[in-house]
Tab-separated table of C-alpha atoms in Angstrom:
chain	number	residue	atom	x	y	z
A	564	MET	CA	-1.365	-9.228	-42.178
A	565	ALA	CA	-1.697	-5.773	-40.014
A	566	LYS	CA	0.869	-4.214	-37.724
A	567	PRO	CA	0.374	-5.737	-33.895
A	568	SER	CA	-0.306	-2.056	-31.904
A	569	TYR	CA	1.848	-2.178	-29.030
A	570	LEU	CA	4.906	-4.138	-27.987
A	571	THR	CA	4.401	-8.212	-26.876
A	572	ALA	CA	7.913	-9.021	-26.620
A	573	PRO	CA	10.648	-7.018	-24.864
A	574	ARG	CA	13.040	-5.268	-27.059
A	575	LYS	CA	16.472	-6.359	-27.414
A	576	SER	CA	18.720	-4.169	-25.988
A	577	ALA	CA	20.782	-3.403	-22.546
A	578	ASN	CA	19.156	-0.558	-22.052
A	579	LEU	CA	16.232	0.671	-19.770
A	580	PRO	CA	12.930	-0.087	-21.008
A	581	LYS	CA	11.300	3.271	-22.164
A	582	GLY	CA	7.936	2.310	-20.431
A	583	ILE	CA	9.587	2.713	-17.035
A	584	PRO	CA	9.401	6.463	-16.374
A	585	TYR	CA	5.707	5.868	-17.270
A	586	ILE	CA	5.283	3.762	-14.432
A	587	VAL	CA	7.805	5.020	-12.284
A	588	GLY	CA	5.682	8.455	-12.725
A	589	ASN	CA	2.245	6.731	-12.499
A	590	GLU	CA	3.452	4.800	-9.332
A	591	ALA	CA	4.415	7.584	-7.178
A	592	ALA	CA	1.252	10.092	-7.982
A	593	GLU	CA	-0.950	6.989	-7.694
A	594	ARG	CA	0.439	6.391	-4.086
A	595	PHE	CA	0.586	9.886	-2.961
A	596	SER	CA	-2.842	9.753	-3.456
A	597	TYR	CA	-4.091	6.680	-2.045
A	598	TYR	CA	-2.098	7.061	0.923
A	599	GLY	CA	-3.026	11.202	1.197
A	600	MET	CA	-6.788	9.949	1.705
A	601	ARG	CA	-6.083	7.003	3.503
A	602	THR	CA	-3.939	9.049	6.613
A	603	ILE	CA	-6.618	11.355	6.874
A	604	LEU	CA	-9.695	9.399	6.801
A	605	VAL	CA	-10.000	8.960	10.612
A	606	ILE	CA	-9.949	12.662	11.108
A	607	PHE	CA	-12.789	13.668	8.369
A	608	MET	CA	-14.933	11.223	9.888
A	609	THR	CA	-14.516	11.778	13.982
A	610	GLN	CA	-14.670	15.783	13.043
A	611	TYR	CA	-15.871	16.476	10.075
A	612	LEU	CA	-19.025	13.918	8.856
A	613	LYS	CA	-21.686	15.733	7.748
A	614	ASN	CA	-25.555	14.753	7.289
A	615	ALA	CA	-27.946	14.875	4.588
A	616	HIS	CA	-29.121	18.708	6.042
A	617	GLY	CA	-25.189	19.684	5.989
A	618	GLU	CA	-25.127	19.696	9.339
A	619	LEU	CA	-22.477	18.028	11.278
A	620	SER	CA	-22.872	14.425	12.303
A	621	PRO	CA	-19.594	12.802	13.341
A	622	MET	CA	-18.786	9.549	14.469
A	623	THR	CA	-17.459	7.840	17.246
A	624	ASP	CA	-14.572	6.772	17.212
A	625	ALA	CA	-15.252	3.096	17.882
A	626	GLU	CA	-17.385	3.210	14.891
A	627	ALA	CA	-14.521	5.428	12.701
A	628	LYS	CA	-12.056	2.587	13.580
A	629	VAL	CA	-14.991	-0.263	11.754
A	630	TRP	CA	-15.136	1.940	8.425
A	631	TYR	CA	-11.579	2.307	8.558
A	632	HIS	CA	-10.394	-1.242	8.587
A	633	ASP	CA	-13.664	-2.457	6.662
A	634	PHE	CA	-12.272	-0.333	3.888
A	635	MET	CA	-8.637	-1.439	4.473
A	636	ALA	CA	-9.677	-4.764	4.172
A	637	TRP	CA	-11.346	-4.457	1.199
A	638	ALA	CA	-8.397	-2.370	-0.237
A	639	TYR	CA	-6.719	-5.448	-0.129
A	640	PHE	CA	-9.329	-8.245	-0.812
A	641	PHE	CA	-9.893	-6.607	-4.418
A	642	PRO	CA	-6.366	-7.606	-5.717
A	643	ILE	CA	-7.684	-11.258	-6.558
A	644	LEU	CA	-9.939	-9.651	-9.326
A	645	GLY	CA	-7.571	-7.870	-10.250
A	646	ALA	CA	-4.695	-10.514	-10.847
A	647	ILE	CA	-7.829	-12.717	-12.375
A	648	LEU	CA	-8.724	-10.157	-14.889
A	649	SER	CA	-5.420	-9.319	-15.669
A	650	ASP	CA	-4.146	-12.746	-16.237
A	651	ALA	CA	-6.892	-14.437	-17.424
A	652	PHE	CA	-8.793	-11.645	-19.440
A	653	LEU	CA	-7.455	-8.657	-20.240
A	654	GLY	CA	-3.951	-8.194	-19.470
A	655	LYS	CA	-2.250	-5.786	-17.449
A	656	TYR	CA	-3.023	-2.958	-19.186
A	657	ARG	CA	-5.839	-2.266	-20.101
A	658	THR	CA	-6.984	-3.657	-15.782
A	659	ILE	CA	-4.554	-1.264	-14.996
A	660	ILE	CA	-6.236	1.252	-17.100
A	661	GLY	CA	-10.310	0.589	-16.237
A	662	LEU	CA	-9.730	-0.119	-12.720
A	663	SER	CA	-7.534	3.789	-12.219
A	664	ILE	CA	-11.063	5.211	-13.920
A	665	VAL	CA	-13.153	3.261	-11.112
A	666	TYR	CA	-10.216	5.246	-8.678
A	667	CYS	CA	-10.842	8.567	-9.714
A	668	LEU	CA	-14.240	8.335	-9.753
A	669	GLY	CA	-13.836	7.586	-5.905
A	670	HIS	CA	-11.795	10.235	-5.192
A	671	LEU	CA	-14.306	12.229	-6.723
A	672	ALA	CA	-17.264	10.983	-4.795
A	673	LEU	CA	-14.955	11.732	-1.376
A	674	ALA	CA	-14.299	15.071	-2.311
A	675	LEU	CA	-17.902	16.744	-4.069
A	676	ASP	CA	-19.720	14.887	-1.256
A	677	GLU	CA	-19.426	14.830	2.909
A	678	THR	CA	-22.198	12.526	3.745
A	679	ARG	CA	-21.887	8.651	4.566
A	680	THR	CA	-23.975	8.593	1.125
A	681	GLY	CA	-20.000	10.335	-0.620
A	682	LEU	CA	-18.320	8.239	1.769
A	683	THR	CA	-19.768	5.013	0.856
A	684	VAL	CA	-19.423	5.328	-2.852
A	685	GLY	CA	-15.884	6.831	-2.631
A	686	LEU	CA	-14.146	4.222	-0.813
A	687	SER	CA	-15.795	1.391	-2.467
A	688	LEU	CA	-14.785	2.838	-5.359
A	689	ILE	CA	-11.515	3.376	-4.013
A	690	ALA	CA	-11.024	0.309	-2.768
A	691	ILE	CA	-11.836	-2.018	-6.410
A	692	GLY	CA	-9.653	0.710	-8.216
A	693	ALA	CA	-6.860	0.577	-5.324
A	694	GLY	CA	-6.916	-2.943	-4.877
A	695	GLY	CA	-7.917	-4.000	-8.400
A	696	ILE	CA	-4.442	-2.391	-9.987
A	697	LYS	CA	-2.221	-3.753	-6.819
A	698	PRO	CA	-0.431	-6.892	-8.265
A	699	CYS	CA	-0.293	-6.041	-11.689
A	700	VAL	CA	2.082	-3.034	-11.793
A	701	THR	CA	4.484	-5.157	-10.115
A	702	ALA	CA	3.970	-7.524	-12.614
A	703	HIS	CA	4.169	-5.062	-15.108
A	704	VAL	CA	7.324	-3.692	-14.106
A	705	GLY	CA	8.776	-7.459	-14.918
A	706	ASP	CA	7.080	-7.958	-17.932
A	707	GLN	CA	9.634	-4.666	-19.185
A	708	PHE	CA	12.745	-6.512	-19.383
A	709	GLY	CA	14.554	-8.697	-21.605
A	710	ALA	CA	17.058	-11.154	-20.761
A	711	SER	CA	19.096	-8.397	-22.808
A	712	ASN	CA	18.746	-5.617	-19.674
A	713	ASN	CA	17.237	-8.048	-16.883
A	714	HIS	CA	20.292	-6.703	-14.753
A	715	LEU	CA	18.806	-3.271	-14.150
A	716	LEU	CA	15.601	-5.222	-12.791
A	717	SER	CA	16.186	-4.607	-9.069
A	718	LYS	CA	17.693	-0.719	-9.391
A	719	VAL	CA	13.883	-0.465	-11.625
A	720	PHE	CA	12.827	-1.848	-8.673
A	721	GLY	CA	14.773	-0.016	-6.176
A	722	TRP	CA	13.555	3.400	-7.881
A	723	PHE	CA	9.711	2.174	-7.726
A	724	TYR	CA	9.728	1.733	-4.400
A	725	TRP	CA	11.266	4.903	-3.592
A	726	SER	CA	8.466	6.259	-5.359
A	727	ILE	CA	5.965	4.926	-3.429
A	728	ASN	CA	7.194	5.541	-0.230
A	729	PHE	CA	8.381	9.311	-1.661
A	730	GLY	CA	4.998	9.842	-2.831
A	731	ALA	CA	3.283	8.939	0.834
A	732	PHE	CA	5.580	10.909	2.378
A	733	ILE	CA	4.398	13.668	0.785
A	734	SER	CA	0.999	13.660	0.989
A	735	THR	CA	0.928	12.497	4.599
A	736	LEU	CA	2.452	15.561	5.453
A	737	LEU	CA	0.485	17.478	2.808
A	738	THR	CA	-3.279	16.291	3.347
A	739	PRO	CA	-3.606	16.419	7.411
A	740	TYR	CA	-2.749	20.497	6.335
A	741	LEU	CA	-4.881	20.526	3.766
A	742	LEU	CA	-8.076	19.170	5.544
A	743	ASN	CA	-7.276	21.630	8.916
A	744	GLN	CA	-7.032	24.262	6.702
A	745	TYR	CA	-9.331	24.239	3.465
A	746	GLY	CA	-10.971	21.549	4.342
A	747	PRO	CA	-12.525	17.998	2.546
A	748	HIS	CA	-13.289	19.280	-0.659
A	749	TRP	CA	-9.689	20.337	-0.869
A	750	ALA	CA	-7.473	17.445	0.994
A	751	PHE	CA	-9.558	14.797	-0.883
A	752	GLY	CA	-9.432	16.561	-4.257
A	753	ILE	CA	-5.982	17.139	-4.523
A	754	PRO	CA	-5.838	13.544	-4.560
A	755	GLY	CA	-7.769	13.078	-6.872
A	756	ILE	CA	-5.849	15.369	-9.178
A	757	LEU	CA	-3.010	13.141	-8.504
A	758	MET	CA	-4.815	9.850	-9.559
A	759	PHE	CA	-5.845	11.116	-12.885
A	760	LEU	CA	-2.518	12.404	-13.339
A	761	ALA	CA	-1.226	9.081	-12.352
A	762	THR	CA	-3.752	7.233	-15.254
A	763	ILE	CA	-2.773	9.815	-17.928
A	764	VAL	CA	0.951	9.630	-17.367
A	765	PHE	CA	0.164	5.601	-17.444
A	766	TRP	CA	-2.432	6.373	-20.825
A	767	LEU	CA	0.575	8.302	-22.752
A	768	GLY	CA	3.239	5.606	-21.876
A	769	ARG	CA	1.170	2.802	-23.642
A	770	ARG	CA	3.106	2.779	-26.965
A	771	GLN	CA	5.646	2.167	-25.099
A	772	PHE	CA	5.230	-0.688	-22.715
A	773	VAL	CA	5.096	-4.591	-23.187
A	774	HIS	CA	1.907	-6.216	-23.172
A	775	ILE	CA	1.938	-9.684	-22.045
A	776	PRO	CA	-1.477	-11.000	-23.985
A	777	ALA	CA	-3.782	-12.220	-21.415
A	778	GLY	CA	-3.936	-16.103	-20.562
A	779	GLY	CA	-7.658	-17.206	-20.941
A	780	LYS	CA	-8.235	-20.639	-19.772
A	781	THR	CA	-4.910	-21.671	-19.646
A	782	PHE	CA	-4.666	-19.629	-16.233
A	783	PHE	CA	-7.352	-21.303	-14.359
A	784	LYS	CA	-6.140	-24.848	-15.929
A	785	GLU	CA	-2.978	-23.674	-14.316
A	786	THR	CA	-4.208	-22.526	-11.275
A	787	PHE	CA	-5.756	-25.225	-9.755
A	788	SER	CA	-2.984	-27.498	-11.301
A	789	PRO	CA	-1.578	-29.857	-8.536
A	790	GLU	CA	2.137	-26.929	-9.233
A	791	GLY	CA	0.002	-24.101	-8.280
A	792	LEU	CA	-1.999	-26.009	-5.399
A	793	ARG	CA	1.187	-27.016	-3.980
A	794	ALA	CA	2.724	-23.704	-4.424
A	795	MET	CA	-0.322	-22.256	-2.183
A	796	GLY	CA	0.033	-24.669	0.325
A	797	LYS	CA	3.567	-23.843	1.047
A	798	LEU	CA	2.618	-20.705	1.646
A	799	VAL	CA	0.182	-20.575	4.291
A	800	GLY	CA	1.244	-21.847	7.466
A	801	LEU	CA	3.738	-18.427	6.215
A	802	TYR	CA	0.115	-16.287	5.670
A	803	VAL	CA	-1.449	-17.245	8.932
A	804	PHE	CA	1.967	-15.216	11.168
A	805	ILE	CA	2.135	-12.696	9.238
A	806	ILE	CA	-2.306	-11.940	9.336
A	807	ILE	CA	-1.864	-11.731	13.090
A	808	PHE	CA	1.418	-9.016	12.162
A	809	TRP	CA	-1.000	-6.829	9.821
A	810	SER	CA	-3.604	-6.944	12.564
A	811	VAL	CA	-1.345	-5.134	14.316
A	812	TYR	CA	0.481	-2.798	12.387
A	813	GLU	CA	-2.543	-1.525	10.727
A	814	GLN	CA	-3.476	0.309	13.996
A	815	ASN	CA	-1.064	2.807	13.187
A	816	GLY	CA	-3.695	4.704	10.983
A	817	SER	CA	-6.666	4.055	13.086
A	818	ALA	CA	-6.247	3.862	16.349
A	819	TRP	CA	-2.436	5.733	17.383
A	820	VAL	CA	-4.484	8.559	15.004
A	821	LEU	CA	-7.187	8.794	17.529
A	822	GLN	CA	-5.001	8.627	20.709
A	823	ALA	CA	-2.022	11.152	19.113
A	824	LYS	CA	-5.526	13.417	19.135
A	825	LYS	CA	-5.000	13.564	22.803
A	826	MET	CA	-1.724	13.523	23.051
A	827	ASP	CA	1.013	16.916	23.195
A	828	LEU	CA	1.937	17.420	19.688
A	829	ASN	CA	4.161	20.562	20.178
A	830	TRP	CA	7.083	18.764	19.034
A	831	ALA	CA	10.445	19.344	17.598
A	832	GLY	CA	9.316	22.946	17.043
A	833	VAL	CA	6.568	22.216	15.930
A	834	GLU	CA	2.511	21.871	16.451
A	835	TRP	CA	1.842	18.722	14.663
A	836	LEU	CA	-1.476	17.701	13.391
A	837	PRO	CA	-2.662	13.956	14.652
A	838	SER	CA	-1.947	12.697	10.997
A	839	GLN	CA	0.748	13.781	10.395
A	840	ILE	CA	2.860	11.508	12.229
A	841	GLN	CA	2.140	8.282	10.238
A	842	ALA	CA	4.802	10.463	7.631
A	843	ILE	CA	7.500	9.010	9.859
A	844	ASN	CA	6.521	5.419	8.509
A	845	PRO	CA	7.655	5.827	4.654
A	846	ILE	CA	10.424	7.953	5.973
A	847	LEU	CA	12.093	5.365	7.637
A	848	VAL	CA	11.243	2.734	5.710
A	849	LEU	CA	13.336	4.683	3.244
A	850	ILE	CA	15.952	4.544	6.296
A	851	TYR	CA	15.974	1.176	6.911
A	852	ILE	CA	15.783	-0.445	3.772
A	853	PRO	CA	19.549	0.343	2.794
A	854	LEU	CA	20.600	0.207	6.035
A	855	PHE	CA	19.302	-3.764	6.824
A	856	THR	CA	20.130	-4.603	3.332
A	857	TYR	CA	24.294	-3.328	3.427
A	858	VAL	CA	24.759	-3.235	6.796
A	859	LEU	CA	22.336	-5.057	9.839
A	860	TYR	CA	21.607	-8.412	7.599
A	861	PRO	CA	25.797	-9.257	6.615
A	862	ALA	CA	26.543	-8.314	10.547
A	863	VAL	CA	24.357	-10.932	11.013
A	864	ASN	CA	25.120	-13.404	8.792
A	865	LYS	CA	28.359	-13.219	10.581
A	866	ILE	CA	26.899	-14.653	13.933
A	867	PHE	CA	24.201	-16.936	12.530
A	868	THR	CA	21.822	-17.400	8.535
A	869	LEU	CA	19.225	-15.159	8.305
A	870	ASN	CA	16.989	-17.316	6.192
A	871	PRO	CA	13.530	-15.900	5.201
A	872	LEU	CA	11.997	-17.242	8.510
A	873	ARG	CA	14.280	-15.632	10.867
A	874	LYS	CA	13.886	-12.435	9.482
A	875	ILE	CA	10.040	-12.921	9.742
A	876	GLY	CA	10.448	-14.084	13.377
A	877	ILE	CA	12.670	-11.267	14.060
A	878	GLY	CA	9.971	-9.111	12.505
A	879	MET	CA	7.087	-10.807	14.431
A	880	PHE	CA	9.307	-9.938	17.678
A	881	LEU	CA	9.681	-6.175	16.970
A	882	THR	CA	6.862	-5.346	17.106
A	883	VAL	CA	5.871	-6.023	20.704
A	884	PRO	CA	8.502	-3.274	22.275
A	885	ALA	CA	6.002	-1.483	19.973
A	886	VAL	CA	3.006	-2.202	21.082
A	887	LEU	CA	3.923	-1.664	24.654
A	888	VAL	CA	4.789	1.745	24.001
A	889	ILE	CA	1.724	2.069	22.322
A	890	ALA	CA	0.262	0.741	25.695
A	891	TRP	CA	2.042	2.657	27.645
A	892	ILE	CA	1.034	5.526	26.041
A	893	GLU	CA	-2.816	5.122	26.574
A	894	SER	CA	-1.948	4.759	30.488
A	895	GLN	CA	-0.790	7.936	30.425
A	896	LEU	CA	-3.859	9.490	29.067
A	897	ILE	CA	-5.737	7.432	31.044
A	898	ALA	CA	-3.592	8.575	34.410
A	899	GLY	CA	-5.141	11.831	33.048
A	900	LYS	CA	-1.606	13.076	31.328
A	901	THR	CA	-0.601	14.330	28.617
A	902	PRO	CA	2.663	12.775	27.165
A	903	THR	CA	4.768	13.997	24.073
A	904	ILE	CA	4.019	13.062	20.505
A	905	ALA	CA	7.914	12.014	19.937
A	906	TRP	CA	6.932	8.882	22.170
A	907	GLN	CA	5.016	7.485	19.061
A	908	LEU	CA	8.021	7.858	17.511
A	909	LEU	CA	9.404	5.628	19.435
A	910	ALA	CA	6.670	3.014	18.471
A	911	TYR	CA	7.064	3.580	14.964
A	912	VAL	CA	10.697	3.332	15.214
A	913	PHE	CA	10.250	-1.050	16.304
A	914	MET	CA	7.122	-1.230	14.062
A	915	THR	CA	8.527	0.173	10.919
A	916	ALA	CA	12.089	-2.261	11.370
A	917	ALA	CA	9.163	-4.915	11.785
A	918	GLU	CA	7.179	-4.339	8.941
A	919	VAL	CA	10.211	-3.988	6.782
A	920	MET	CA	11.637	-7.265	7.864
A	921	ILE	CA	7.892	-9.488	7.730
A	922	TYR	CA	6.355	-7.138	4.690
A	923	GLN	CA	9.475	-7.597	2.366
A	924	THR	CA	10.977	-10.905	3.634
A	925	GLY	CA	7.047	-12.169	2.695
A	926	LEU	CA	6.681	-10.820	-0.634
A	927	GLU	CA	10.199	-12.460	-2.166
A	928	LEU	CA	8.830	-15.333	-0.831
A	929	SER	CA	5.399	-15.378	-2.350
A	930	TYR	CA	7.446	-14.222	-5.460
A	931	THR	CA	9.639	-17.240	-5.725
A	932	GLN	CA	8.017	-20.232	-4.348
A	933	SER	CA	5.352	-19.406	-6.882
A	934	PRO	CA	5.182	-20.545	-11.054
A	935	ASN	CA	5.959	-18.029	-13.385
A	936	SER	CA	2.091	-18.403	-14.640
A	937	MET	CA	1.291	-17.757	-11.281
A	938	LYS	CA	2.802	-14.864	-9.656
A	939	SER	CA	0.212	-12.625	-9.969
A	940	ILE	CA	-2.538	-14.535	-8.371
A	941	ILE	CA	-0.153	-15.449	-5.320
A	942	MET	CA	1.083	-11.715	-4.650
A	943	SER	CA	-2.987	-11.514	-4.787
A	944	PHE	CA	-3.538	-14.234	-1.975
A	945	TYR	CA	-0.524	-11.958	-0.310
A	946	LEU	CA	-1.849	-9.335	-0.173
A	947	LEU	CA	-5.291	-10.272	1.009
A	948	THR	CA	-2.790	-11.264	4.749
A	949	ILE	CA	-2.978	-7.070	5.292
A	950	SER	CA	-7.106	-7.575	4.351
A	951	ALA	CA	-7.567	-10.522	6.793
A	952	GLY	CA	-5.517	-8.782	9.031
A	953	ASN	CA	-8.166	-5.390	8.959
A	954	LYS	CA	-10.838	-8.057	9.965
A	955	LEU	CA	-9.107	-9.513	13.041
């Protein structure tokens, strides 16, 4: 019998799985590419978009917001496609590699074509690629661990999440500068190059990864089994509230950027670009997660039990001051004043705190309340709340 090319079960080892550095490196580069592209979308559509004759033909602010949120909705709808392809047909590795190539082609279209045609093709391919790999990558991390090294899993997820936010922070600062100084070709091209490198890094790790075979028909039987349907039913009510949160939160990539264009962008001795302000979000996430986990949550638990539903409730409450700050800024702009961009930073302080309390808690509940055979599909349904929030 021929020896299989790839591992299908974790090695018996107390050490870190050999494939993990490839996954973390891939994720950092992929998140750089995604957030770098997303950060400049609204500015590109309202200031740089051209027609078929090469003449400037920008969108209105209202039209750009519609395009932005439609893209986001599709990007968080396609995780369902990725979960089905991965768990039923192709397995995680082949799904991630195949959709990463689609993802790269989307970046290429944006970098080469500054018209609505290039925008449509590019965003469509990126939505399919980025969305499709989302539920697969996290589950692929878990597949690498066995009983002998499972104690390292939480530490690796910490590195994994850190890599996401580090990539997001760097790209959110860099790509607006590239767009302003060198134009769309470089601003979209650099994220595309990073996505290509992310794909190569992941491919290089193929011999080190554990490849769990796809489930085939078993996947569909388990998904629509009584246990599977009960798991989904328990989470539906929670997801309704989370959809409302995302409908508010996702404005920071569109309405908040357009608002920043009208504000005084000189702050802390630096002249910021409107879309660069979004970089405060990943930095706050990196600060808040250890702060909440090791300081805030233990302190609150001494007063009352901070269960997952209470965390989500507090998170929903924290969105209110963020919205009030943004509304106050808008009233000042309407009155003819030019408030400092520091006011938006205050809104980010509240909104990012809400994000950490709601997103992380919802992620945990979705994972723990779903059967082992359904974790990818349940995670894709959780990501669907972001899609629905963008359509509200």
